[in-house]
PDB file of C-alpha atoms and ligand atoms in Angstrom:
ATOM      1  CA  MET I  28     208.802 235.359  91.664  1.00 46.00           C
ATOM      2  CA  GLU I  29     209.937 232.507  89.465  1.00 47.00           C
ATOM      3  CA  VAL I  30     211.533 229.171  90.202  1.00 46.00           C
ATOM      4  CA  THR I  31     214.850 229.188  88.388  1.00 50.00           C
ATOM      5  CA  SER I  32     217.545 226.690  87.528  1.00 54.00           C
ATOM      6  CA  LEU I  33     221.043 226.732  88.859  1.00 82.00           C
ATOM      7  CA  GLU I  34     223.080 229.127  86.764  1.00 91.00           C
ATOM      8  CA  ALA I  35     225.652 231.015  88.882  1.00 95.00           C
ATOM      9  CA  LEU I  36     224.685 234.513  89.983  1.00 97.00           C
ATOM     10  CA  PRO I  37     226.720 237.253  88.235  1.00 97.00           C
ATOM     11  CA  LEU I  38     228.660 238.221  91.371  1.00 97.00           C
ATOM     12  CA  ASP I  39     231.857 239.556  89.736  1.00 94.00           C
ATOM     13  CA  GLY I  40     232.170 243.182  90.829  1.00 95.00           C
ATOM     14  CA  ALA I  41     228.915 242.924  92.782  1.00 98.00           C
ATOM     15  CA  ARG I  42     228.110 243.237  96.474  1.00 98.00           C
ATOM     16  CA  LEU I  43     226.373 240.428  98.320  1.00 98.00           C
ATOM     17  CA  LEU I  44     224.389 240.410 101.558  1.00 98.00           C
ATOM     18  CA  ILE I  45     223.349 236.952 102.763  1.00 99.00           C
ATOM     19  CA  LEU I  46     220.799 236.217 105.490  1.00 98.00           C
ATOM     20  CA  THR I  47     220.804 232.642 106.760  1.00 98.00           C
ATOM     21  CA  GLY I  48     218.483 230.644 108.976  1.00 98.00           C
ATOM     22  CA  ALA I  49     218.212 227.205 110.510  1.00 98.00           C
ATOM     23  CA  GLY I  50     217.739 225.478 107.122  1.00 98.00           C
ATOM     24  CA  VAL I  51     221.426 226.051 106.330  1.00 98.00           C
ATOM     25  CA  SER I  52     222.394 223.867 109.290  1.00 98.00           C
ATOM     26  CA  ALA I  53     219.729 221.205 108.651  1.00 97.00           C
ATOM     27  CA  GLU I  54     222.055 219.103 106.503  1.00 97.00           C
ATOM     28  CA  SER I  55     224.639 219.215 109.297  1.00 98.00           C
ATOM     29  CA  GLY I  56     222.068 217.419 111.450  1.00 96.00           C
ATOM     30  CA  LEU I  57     220.665 220.301 113.529  1.00 96.00           C
ATOM     31  CA  ALA I  58     216.900 220.643 113.865  1.00 93.00           C
ATOM     32  CA  THR I  59     215.183 223.692 112.372  1.00 94.00           C
ATOM     33  CA  PHE I  60     212.459 225.515 114.327  1.00 92.00           C
ATOM     34  CA  ARG I  61     209.275 225.368 112.274  1.00 91.00           C
ATOM     35  CA  ASP I  62     209.606 222.218 110.154  1.00 85.00           C
ATOM     36  CA  SER I  63     207.786 219.074 111.270  1.00 84.00           C
ATOM     37  CA  ASN I  64     209.675 217.683 114.253  1.00 83.00           C
ATOM     38  CA  GLY I  65     211.366 221.090 114.539  1.00 88.00           C
ATOM     39  CA  LEU I  66     212.337 222.603 117.884  1.00 88.00           C
ATOM     40  CA  TRP I  67     209.093 224.563 118.245  1.00 87.00           C
ATOM     41  CA  GLU I  68     207.040 221.398 117.836  1.00 83.00           C
ATOM     42  CA  GLN I  69     208.910 219.823 120.721  1.00 88.00           C
ATOM     43  CA  HIS I  70     209.044 222.879 123.016  1.00 89.00           C
ATOM     44  CA  ARG I  71     206.800 225.828 123.732  1.00 91.00           C
ATOM     45  CA  VAL I  72     208.630 228.912 122.460  1.00 92.00           C
ATOM     46  CA  GLU I  73     207.524 230.969 125.445  1.00 92.00           C
ATOM     47  CA  ASP I  74     208.978 228.377 127.845  1.00 94.00           C
ATOM     48  CA  VAL I  75     212.505 228.246 126.434  1.00 95.00           C
ATOM     49  CA  ALA I  76     212.933 231.424 124.388  1.00 96.00           C
ATOM     50  CA  SER I  77     211.546 234.302 126.411  1.00 97.00           C
ATOM     51  CA  PRO I  78     212.708 236.260 129.488  1.00 97.00           C
ATOM     52  CA  GLU I  79     209.465 235.258 131.233  1.00 97.00           C
ATOM     53  CA  GLY I  80     210.146 231.568 130.563  1.00 97.00           C
ATOM     54  CA  PHE I  81     213.629 231.956 132.058  1.00 97.00           C
ATOM     55  CA  GLU I  82     212.195 233.623 135.133  1.00 97.00           C
ATOM     56  CA  ARG I  83     209.637 230.830 135.559  1.00 97.00           C
ATOM     57  CA  ASP I  84     211.942 227.885 135.028  1.00 96.00           C
ATOM     58  CA  PRO I  85     215.636 228.682 134.461  1.00 97.00           C
ATOM     59  CA  HIS I  86     216.522 224.979 134.822  1.00 96.00           C
ATOM     60  CA  LEU I  87     214.384 224.079 131.815  1.00 95.00           C
ATOM     61  CA  VAL I  88     215.869 226.925 129.766  1.00 97.00           C
ATOM     62  CA  TRP I  89     219.467 226.027 130.656  1.00 97.00           C
ATOM     63  CA  LYS I  90     218.726 222.377 129.879  1.00 95.00           C
ATOM     64  CA  PHE I  91     217.402 223.328 126.423  1.00 96.00           C
ATOM     65  CA  TYR I  92     220.437 225.467 125.558  1.00 96.00           C
ATOM     66  CA  SER I  93     222.951 223.108 127.202  1.00 96.00           C
ATOM     67  CA  LEU I  94     221.714 220.243 125.031  1.00 95.00           C
ATOM     68  CA  ARG I  95     221.871 222.468 121.962  1.00 96.00           C
ATOM     69  CA  ARG I  96     225.417 223.503 122.918  1.00 96.00           C
ATOM     70  CA  GLN I  97     226.425 219.875 123.204  1.00 96.00           C
ATOM     71  CA  GLN I  98     224.762 218.950 119.926  1.00 96.00           C
ATOM     72  CA  ALA I  99     226.237 221.873 117.986  1.00 97.00           C
ATOM     73  CA  THR I 100     229.748 220.795 118.958  1.00 96.00           C
ATOM     74  CA  THR I 101     229.214 217.259 117.653  1.00 97.00           C
ATOM     75  CA  VAL I 102     228.139 218.299 114.113  1.00 98.00           C
ATOM     76  CA  HIS I 103     230.160 219.797 111.262  1.00 98.00           C
ATOM     77  CA  PRO I 104     229.655 222.592 108.732  1.00 98.00           C
ATOM     78  CA  ASN I 105     228.213 221.334 105.438  1.00 98.00           C
ATOM     79  CA  ALA I 106     228.789 222.240 101.786  1.00 98.00           C
ATOM     80  CA  GLY I 107     226.357 225.159 102.084  1.00 98.00           C
ATOM     81  CA  HIS I 108     228.363 226.772 104.886  1.00 98.00           C
ATOM     82  CA  ALA I 109     231.542 226.110 102.900  1.00 98.00           C
ATOM     83  CA  ALA I 110     230.138 227.737  99.747  1.00 98.00           C
ATOM     84  CA  ILE I 111     229.166 230.855 101.706  1.00 98.00           C
ATOM     85  CA  ALA I 112     232.683 231.060 103.183  1.00 98.00           C
ATOM     86  CA  ALA I 113     234.189 230.578  99.712  1.00 98.00           C
ATOM     87  CA  VAL I 114     232.167 233.391  98.122  1.00 98.00           C
ATOM     88  CA  GLU I 115     233.251 235.689 100.978  1.00 98.00           C
ATOM     89  CA  ARG I 116     236.900 234.934 100.159  1.00 97.00           C
ATOM     90  CA  ARG I 117     236.140 235.999  96.575  1.00 97.00           C
ATOM     91  CA  LEU I 118     234.247 239.207  97.402  1.00 98.00           C
ATOM     92  CA  GLY I 119     236.063 240.381 100.555  1.00 98.00           C
ATOM     93  CA  ASP I 120     234.562 243.605 101.916  1.00 97.00           C
ATOM     94  CA  ARG I 121     231.841 243.508  99.276  1.00 98.00           C
ATOM     95  CA  PHE I 122     230.307 240.663 101.308  1.00 98.00           C
ATOM     96  CA  LEU I 123     228.362 240.478 104.574  1.00 98.00           C
ATOM     97  CA  LEU I 124     226.700 237.500 106.226  1.00 99.00           C
ATOM     98  CA  VAL I 125     223.855 238.073 108.671  1.00 98.00           C
ATOM     99  CA  THR I 126     222.860 234.877 110.409  1.00 98.00           C
ATOM    100  CA  GLN I 127     219.946 234.044 112.653  1.00 98.00           C
ATOM    101  CA  ASN I 128     221.771 230.863 113.589  1.00 98.00           C
ATOM    102  CA  VAL I 129     223.411 230.581 116.992  1.00 98.00           C
ATOM    103  CA  ASP I 130     225.343 227.365 116.272  1.00 98.00           C
ATOM    104  CA  GLY I 131     228.704 228.842 115.183  1.00 98.00           C
ATOM    105  CA  LEU I 132     228.860 226.643 112.067  1.00 98.00           C
ATOM    106  CA  HIS I 133     229.437 229.549 109.653  1.00 98.00           C
ATOM    107  CA  GLN I 134     232.541 230.638 111.561  1.00 98.00           C
ATOM    108  CA  ARG I 135     233.771 227.049 111.759  1.00 98.00           C
ATOM    109  CA  ALA I 136     233.421 226.866 107.950  1.00 98.00           C
ATOM    110  CA  GLY I 137     235.654 229.953 107.625  1.00 98.00           C
ATOM    111  CA  SER I 138     233.162 232.843 107.427  1.00 98.00           C
ATOM    112  CA  GLU I 139     234.633 236.016 108.949  1.00 98.00           C
ATOM    113  CA  ARG I 140     232.302 238.895 108.121  1.00 98.00           C
ATOM    114  CA  VAL I 141     229.430 237.491 110.183  1.00 98.00           C
ATOM    115  CA  ILE I 142     226.796 239.244 112.271  1.00 98.00           C
ATOM    116  CA  GLU I 143     224.963 236.872 114.635  1.00 98.00           C
ATOM    117  CA  ILE I 144     221.736 238.828 115.052  1.00 98.00           C
ATOM    118  CA  HIS I 145     220.115 236.272 117.379  1.00 98.00           C
ATOM    119  CA  GLY I 146     223.196 235.807 119.554  1.00 98.00           C
ATOM    120  CA  SER I 147     225.360 232.745 120.101  1.00 98.00           C
ATOM    121  CA  LEU I 148     224.905 229.411 121.827  1.00 98.00           C
ATOM    122  CA  PHE I 149     228.524 229.687 122.932  1.00 98.00           C
ATOM    123  CA  ARG I 150     228.284 232.905 124.905  1.00 98.00           C
ATOM    124  CA  THR I 151     226.766 233.537 128.328  1.00 98.00           C
ATOM    125  CA  LYS I 152     225.652 236.825 129.872  1.00 98.00           C
ATOM    126  CA  CYS I 153     223.972 238.068 133.041  1.00 98.00           C
ATOM    127  CA  SER I 154     220.193 238.197 133.374  1.00 98.00           C
ATOM    128  CA  GLY I 155     220.494 241.112 135.787  1.00 96.00           C
ATOM    129  CA  CYS I 156     223.346 243.439 134.764  1.00 97.00           C
ATOM    130  CA  ASP I 157     225.177 244.514 131.616  1.00 96.00           C
ATOM    131  CA  LEU I 158     228.147 242.197 132.184  1.00 97.00           C
ATOM    132  CA  GLU I 159     230.004 241.763 128.865  1.00 96.00           C
ATOM    133  CA  PRO I 160     228.884 238.410 127.344  1.00 97.00           C
ATOM    134  CA  PHE I 161     231.690 235.850 127.585  1.00 98.00           C
ATOM    135  CA  ASP I 162     232.633 232.670 125.714  1.00 98.00           C
ATOM    136  CA  ASP I 163     231.155 229.610 127.399  1.00 97.00           C
ATOM    137  CA  THR I 164     230.785 226.033 126.231  1.00 96.00           C
ATOM    138  CA  ALA I 165     229.689 224.605 129.589  1.00 95.00           C
ATOM    139  CA  SER I 166     226.519 222.571 130.080  1.00 95.00           C
ATOM    140  CA  TYR I 167     224.235 223.358 132.985  1.00 94.00           C
ATOM    141  CA  LEU I 168     222.042 220.308 133.299  1.00 91.00           C
ATOM    142  CA  GLY I 169     222.105 219.833 137.085  1.00 82.00           C
ATOM    143  CA  ARG I 170     220.487 221.708 139.917  1.00 79.00           C
ATOM    144  CA  ILE I 171     223.239 224.330 140.274  1.00 93.00           C
ATOM    145  CA  LEU I 172     222.899 227.143 137.780  1.00 96.00           C
ATOM    146  CA  PRO I 173     225.629 229.720 137.156  1.00 97.00           C
ATOM    147  CA  THR I 174     225.322 233.079 138.916  1.00 97.00           C
ATOM    148  CA  CYS I 175     226.848 236.484 138.233  1.00 98.00           C
ATOM    149  CA  ASP I 176     229.955 237.337 140.331  1.00 97.00           C
ATOM    150  CA  ARG I 177     229.597 241.006 139.432  1.00 96.00           C
ATOM    151  CA  CYS I 178     226.063 241.201 140.821  1.00 97.00           C
ATOM    152  CA  GLU I 179     227.179 239.332 143.939  1.00 96.00           C
ATOM    153  CA  ALA I 180     230.108 241.731 144.470  1.00 96.00           C
ATOM    154  CA  ARG I 181     227.563 244.530 144.467  1.00 95.00           C
ATOM    155  CA  GLY I 182     225.447 242.798 147.094  1.00 96.00           C
ATOM    156  CA  GLY I 183     222.827 241.474 144.669  1.00 95.00           C
ATOM    157  CA  SER I 184     222.250 238.166 142.938  1.00 96.00           C
ATOM    158  CA  ALA I 185     221.354 237.198 139.403  1.00 98.00           C
ATOM    159  CA  LEU I 186     221.508 234.080 137.284  1.00 98.00           C
ATOM    160  CA  LEU I 187     223.651 233.939 134.181  1.00 98.00           C
ATOM    161  CA  ARG I 188     221.751 233.120 130.960  1.00 98.00           C
ATOM    162  CA  PRO I 189     222.542 232.213 127.361  1.00 98.00           C
ATOM    163  CA  ASP I 190     223.450 235.174 125.112  1.00 98.00           C
ATOM    164  CA  ILE I 191     220.504 234.513 122.805  1.00 98.00           C
ATOM    165  CA  VAL I 192     218.002 237.118 121.644  1.00 98.00           C
ATOM    166  CA  TRP I 193     214.700 235.833 122.984  1.00 97.00           C
ATOM    167  CA  PHE I 194     211.197 236.708 121.870  1.00 95.00           C
ATOM    168  CA  GLY I 195     210.233 240.140 123.139  1.00 94.00           C
ATOM    169  CA  GLU I 196     213.884 241.289 123.225  1.00 97.00           C
ATOM    170  CA  MET I 197     215.563 243.854 120.990  1.00 96.00           C
ATOM    171  CA  LEU I 198     218.274 243.073 118.490  1.00 97.00           C
ATOM    172  CA  ASP I 199     221.632 244.715 119.209  1.00 97.00           C
ATOM    173  CA  PRO I 200     221.336 248.263 117.781  1.00 97.00           C
ATOM    174  CA  GLY I 201     225.032 248.112 116.787  1.00 98.00           C
ATOM    175  CA  HIS I 202     224.260 245.077 114.616  1.00 98.00           C
ATOM    176  CA  LEU I 203     221.356 246.866 112.958  1.00 98.00           C
ATOM    177  CA  ARG I 204     223.541 249.922 112.260  1.00 98.00           C
ATOM    178  CA  ALA I 205     226.275 247.752 110.730  1.00 98.00           C
ATOM    179  CA  ILE I 206     223.782 245.977 108.470  1.00 98.00           C
ATOM    180  CA  ASP I 207     222.221 249.265 107.433  1.00 98.00           C
ATOM    181  CA  ALA I 208     225.661 250.750 106.688  1.00 98.00           C
ATOM    182  CA  PHE I 209     226.495 247.768 104.474  1.00 98.00           C
ATOM    183  CA  ILE I 210     223.185 248.024 102.618  1.00 98.00           C
ATOM    184  CA  ARG I 211     223.726 251.724 101.927  1.00 97.00           C
ATOM    185  CA  ALA I 212     227.422 251.566 100.986  1.00 96.00           C
ATOM    186  CA  ASP I 213     228.663 251.841  97.408  1.00 91.00           C
ATOM    187  CA  PRO I 214     225.286 252.437  95.691  1.00 91.00           C
ATOM    188  CA  GLY I 215     226.684 252.305  92.159  1.00 90.00           C
ATOM    189  CA  ARG I 216     227.517 248.589  92.275  1.00 96.00           C
ATOM    190  CA  PRO I 217     225.243 245.666  91.429  1.00 97.00           C
ATOM    191  CA  PHE I 218     223.863 244.399  94.749  1.00 98.00           C
ATOM    192  CA  PHE I 219     222.452 240.967  95.544  1.00 98.00           C
ATOM    193  CA  PHE I 220     220.504 239.994  98.632  1.00 98.00           C
ATOM    194  CA  MET I 221     220.075 236.287  99.394  1.00 98.00           C
ATOM    195  CA  ALA I 222     217.954 234.693 102.104  1.00 98.00           C
ATOM    196  CA  ILE I 223     218.900 231.061 102.642  1.00 98.00           C
ATOM    197  CA  GLY I 224     217.219 228.394 104.776  1.00 98.00           C
ATOM    198  CA  THR I 225     214.873 230.715 106.632  1.00 98.00           C
ATOM    199  CA  SER I 226     211.082 230.629 106.860  1.00 97.00           C
ATOM    200  CA  GLY I 227     210.748 234.431 106.760  1.00 97.00           C
ATOM    201  CA  ALA I 228     208.526 234.249 109.839  1.00 95.00           C
ATOM    202  CA  VAL I 229     210.632 236.188 112.343  1.00 95.00           C
ATOM    203  CA  TRP I 230     211.099 239.940 112.233  1.00 94.00           C
ATOM    204  CA  PRO I 231     213.082 242.093 111.812  1.00 95.00           C
ATOM    205  CA  ALA I 232     215.164 239.516 109.890  1.00 97.00           C
ATOM    206  CA  ALA I 233     212.263 238.792 107.532  1.00 97.00           C
ATOM    207  CA  GLY I 234     212.160 242.481 106.585  1.00 97.00           C
ATOM    208  CA  LEU I 235     215.816 242.710 105.499  1.00 98.00           C
ATOM    209  CA  VAL I 236     214.778 241.868 101.958  1.00 98.00           C
ATOM    210  CA  ASN I 237     212.717 245.074 101.882  1.00 98.00           C
ATOM    211  CA  HIS I 238     215.643 247.237 103.049  1.00 98.00           C
ATOM    212  CA  ALA I 239     217.938 245.677 100.451  1.00 98.00           C
ATOM    213  CA  ARG I 240     215.381 246.084  97.685  1.00 98.00           C
ATOM    214  CA  ALA I 241     214.863 249.733  98.648  1.00 97.00           C
ATOM    215  CA  VAL I 242     218.419 250.410  97.418  1.00 97.00           C
ATOM    216  CA  GLY I 243     217.990 248.318  94.275  1.00 97.00           C
ATOM    217  CA  ALA I 244     219.156 244.845  95.340  1.00 98.00           C
ATOM    218  CA  THR I 245     218.233 241.794  93.339  1.00 98.00           C
ATOM    219  CA  ALA I 246     216.665 239.457  95.917  1.00 98.00           C
ATOM    220  CA  VAL I 247     217.183 235.696  95.702  1.00 98.00           C
ATOM    221  CA  LEU I 248     215.558 233.148  98.011  1.00 98.00           C
ATOM    222  CA  VAL I 249     217.136 229.708  98.484  1.00 98.00           C
ATOM    223  CA  ASN I 250     214.933 227.467 100.565  1.00 98.00           C
ATOM    224  CA  ALA I 251     213.524 223.963 100.768  1.00 97.00           C
ATOM    225  CA  GLU I 252     210.024 225.415 100.460  1.00 97.00           C
ATOM    226  CA  PRO I 253     208.546 228.864  99.726  1.00 96.00           C
ATOM    227  CA  ALA I 254     209.190 231.157 102.695  1.00 97.00           C
ATOM    228  CA  GLU I 255     206.418 233.295 104.212  1.00 97.00           C
ATOM    229  CA  ASN I 256     207.904 236.381 102.561  1.00 97.00           C
ATOM    230  CA  ALA I 257     208.681 234.609  99.261  1.00 98.00           C
ATOM    231  CA  SER I 258     206.682 237.101  97.202  1.00 98.00           C
ATOM    232  CA  ARG I 259     209.267 239.797  98.058  1.00 98.00           C
ATOM    233  CA  PHE I 260     212.018 237.994  96.113  1.00 98.00           C
ATOM    234  CA  HIS I 261     212.869 238.296  92.419  1.00 98.00           C
ATOM    235  CA  ARG I 262     214.059 234.688  92.215  1.00 97.00           C
ATOM    236  CA  PHE I 263     213.332 231.534  94.183  1.00 97.00           C
ATOM    237  CA  VAL I 264     215.716 228.609  93.987  1.00 97.00           C
ATOM    238  CA  GLN I 265     213.971 225.698  95.643  1.00 97.00           C
ATOM    239  CA  GLY I 266     216.290 223.096  97.111  1.00 97.00           C
ATOM    240  CA  LYS I 267     218.634 222.147  99.891  1.00 97.00           C
ATOM    241  CA  SER I 268     221.266 224.763 100.563  1.00 98.00           C
ATOM    242  CA  ALA I 269     224.186 222.311 100.683  1.00 97.00           C
ATOM    243  CA  GLU I 270     223.173 221.031  97.246  1.00 96.00           C
ATOM    244  CA  VAL I 271     222.412 224.272  95.420  1.00 97.00           C
ATOM    245  CA  LEU I 272     224.759 226.892  96.920  1.00 97.00           C
ATOM    246  CA  PRO I 273     228.102 225.768  95.425  1.00 96.00           C
ATOM    247  CA  ALA I 274     226.720 226.160  91.881  1.00 96.00           C
ATOM    248  CA  LEU I 275     224.564 229.208  92.568  1.00 97.00           C
ATOM    249  CA  LEU I 276     227.437 231.099  94.214  1.00 98.00           C
ATOM    250  CA  GLY I 277     229.876 229.970  91.523  1.00 96.00           C
ATOM    251  CA  VAL I 278     232.284 228.375  93.986  1.00 95.00           C
ATOM    252  CA  GLU I 279     232.073 224.719  92.989  1.00 87.00           C
ATOM    253  CA  GLY I 280     235.408 223.063  93.618  1.00 75.00           C
ATOM    254  CA  SER I 281     236.722 225.981  95.697  1.00 70.00           C
ATOM    255  CA  ALA I 282     234.566 225.577  98.750  1.00 57.00           C
ATOM    256  CA  SER I 283     237.328 224.259 101.018  1.00 54.00           C
ATOM    257  CA  ARG I 284     240.304 226.342 102.118  1.00 51.00           C
TER     258      ARG I 284
HETATM  259  P1  OAD D 305     212.739 228.018 110.597  1.00 95.63           P
HETATM  260  O1  OAD D 305     212.724 226.672 111.230  1.00 95.63           O
HETATM  261  O2  OAD D 305     211.601 228.933 110.865  1.00 95.63           O
HETATM  262  O3  OAD D 305     212.846 227.861 109.023  1.00 95.63           O
HETATM  263  C1  OAD D 305     213.801 227.034 108.414  1.00 95.63           C
HETATM  264  C2  OAD D 305     213.543 227.059 106.910  1.00 95.63           C
HETATM  265  O4  OAD D 305     214.566 226.319 106.294  1.00 95.63           O
HETATM  266  C3  OAD D 305     212.202 226.437 106.501  1.00 95.63           C
HETATM  267  O5  OAD D 305     211.523 227.325 105.624  1.00 95.63           O
HETATM  268  C4  OAD D 305     212.621 225.156 105.751  1.00 95.63           C
HETATM  269  O6  OAD D 305     211.789 224.881 104.631  1.00 95.63           O
HETATM  270  C5  OAD D 305     214.007 225.512 105.277  1.00 95.63           C
HETATM  271  N1  OAD D 305     214.907 224.368 105.140  1.00 95.63           N
HETATM  272  C6  OAD D 305     214.950 223.213 105.841  1.00 95.63           C
HETATM  273  N2  OAD D 305     215.974 222.440 105.452  1.00 95.63           N
HETATM  274  C7  OAD D 305     216.616 223.143 104.467  1.00 95.63           C
HETATM  275  C8  OAD D 305     217.769 222.899 103.670  1.00 95.63           C
HETATM  276  N3  OAD D 305     218.488 221.783 103.784  1.00 95.63           N
HETATM  277  N4  OAD D 305     218.122 223.844 102.764  1.00 95.63           N
HETATM  278  C9  OAD D 305     217.401 224.979 102.625  1.00 95.63           C
HETATM  279  N5  OAD D 305     216.317 225.257 103.343  1.00 95.63           N
HETATM  280  C10 OAD D 305     215.929 224.367 104.265  1.00 95.63           C
HETATM  281  O7  OAD D 305     214.136 228.696 110.988  1.00 95.63           O
HETATM  282  P2  OAD D 305     214.559 230.227 110.912  1.00 95.63           P
HETATM  283  O8  OAD D 305     213.927 230.919 109.769  1.00 95.63           O
HETATM  284  O9  OAD D 305     216.023 230.271 111.056  1.00 95.63           O
HETATM  285  O10 OAD D 305     215.029 232.606 116.784  1.00 95.63           O
HETATM  286  O11 OAD D 305     213.916 230.786 112.243  1.00 95.63           O
HETATM  287  C11 OAD D 305     214.114 232.133 112.561  1.00 95.63           C
HETATM  288  C12 OAD D 305     214.227 232.294 114.049  1.00 95.63           C
HETATM  289  O12 OAD D 305     213.063 231.709 114.663  1.00 95.63           O
HETATM  290  C13 OAD D 305     215.374 231.551 114.682  1.00 95.63           C
HETATM  291  O13 OAD D 305     216.584 232.287 114.651  1.00 95.63           O
HETATM  292  C14 OAD D 305     214.914 231.355 116.086  1.00 95.63           C
HETATM  293  C15 OAD D 305     213.474 230.972 115.841  1.00 95.63           C
HETATM  294  O14 OAD D 305     212.591 231.267 116.827  1.00 95.63           O
HETATM  295  C16 OAD D 305     215.403 232.590 118.080  1.00 95.63           C
HETATM  296  O15 OAD D 305     215.552 231.573 118.730  1.00 95.63           O
HETATM  297  C17 OAD D 305     215.609 233.952 118.646  1.00 95.63           C
END
């Protein structure tokens, strides 16, 4: 691993898989998880991001996600999000974005080929049945929490919950298949894997670099500090994503639609 300067990656004719984490949204004003003053310093993960925590205190969990919903709607995508959307417009189907972020900022910046592996702040699902997750921007800060009509119609009762993948829960197998299919497609082409703004602490996302490298990808890490899995990358560009991505992705000046 070497720390490199900011020459643009040779993406012409190449394929690109990007994995993003909370660092990409930091310059939009959203807190990351593991930095000082990050969300996990202010909250116990098991209280607000586990099925057991929801069972114990659903009011606390809904308060946490309602405040994050509200906050995410008041901020705006930054130049890093815009650069990622711009490189997708250049590469088309040779591009895939896998994000651990639940804030919707990539889509608001114009990204279309996006897989939200940890869910979305702006969808709600049932904690008791397989009700299709639905779009929801509401805040549940009071004493009355939303319940599932479908469960009630069947004589039961269950609270609705945010459509977030909590600790101890599985990622959507359909998402994993789609990512795997992208990694394995078109093996003759140059292939780049980039992890951006993520600490490399949460699996299986942190292992994506290994899958991409297994089919010959060149792996590039863009992060404010070395990630936990930094040794798995061929190149490390240390910096803030909004500052380095336009040049690194070769989209300076074309980042807006
Ligand atoms: P973390 O908070 O673990 O890591 C954010 C990373 O971004 C850190 O390594 C920072 O150094 C880096 N960073 C901060 N500001 C940056 C900037 N402006 N530009 C580039 N890098 C910057 O967040 P994630 O890796 O996304 O899961 O966390 C992974 C998962 O853990 C999250 O999706 C969440 C959490 O528990 C769930 O809630 C399911």
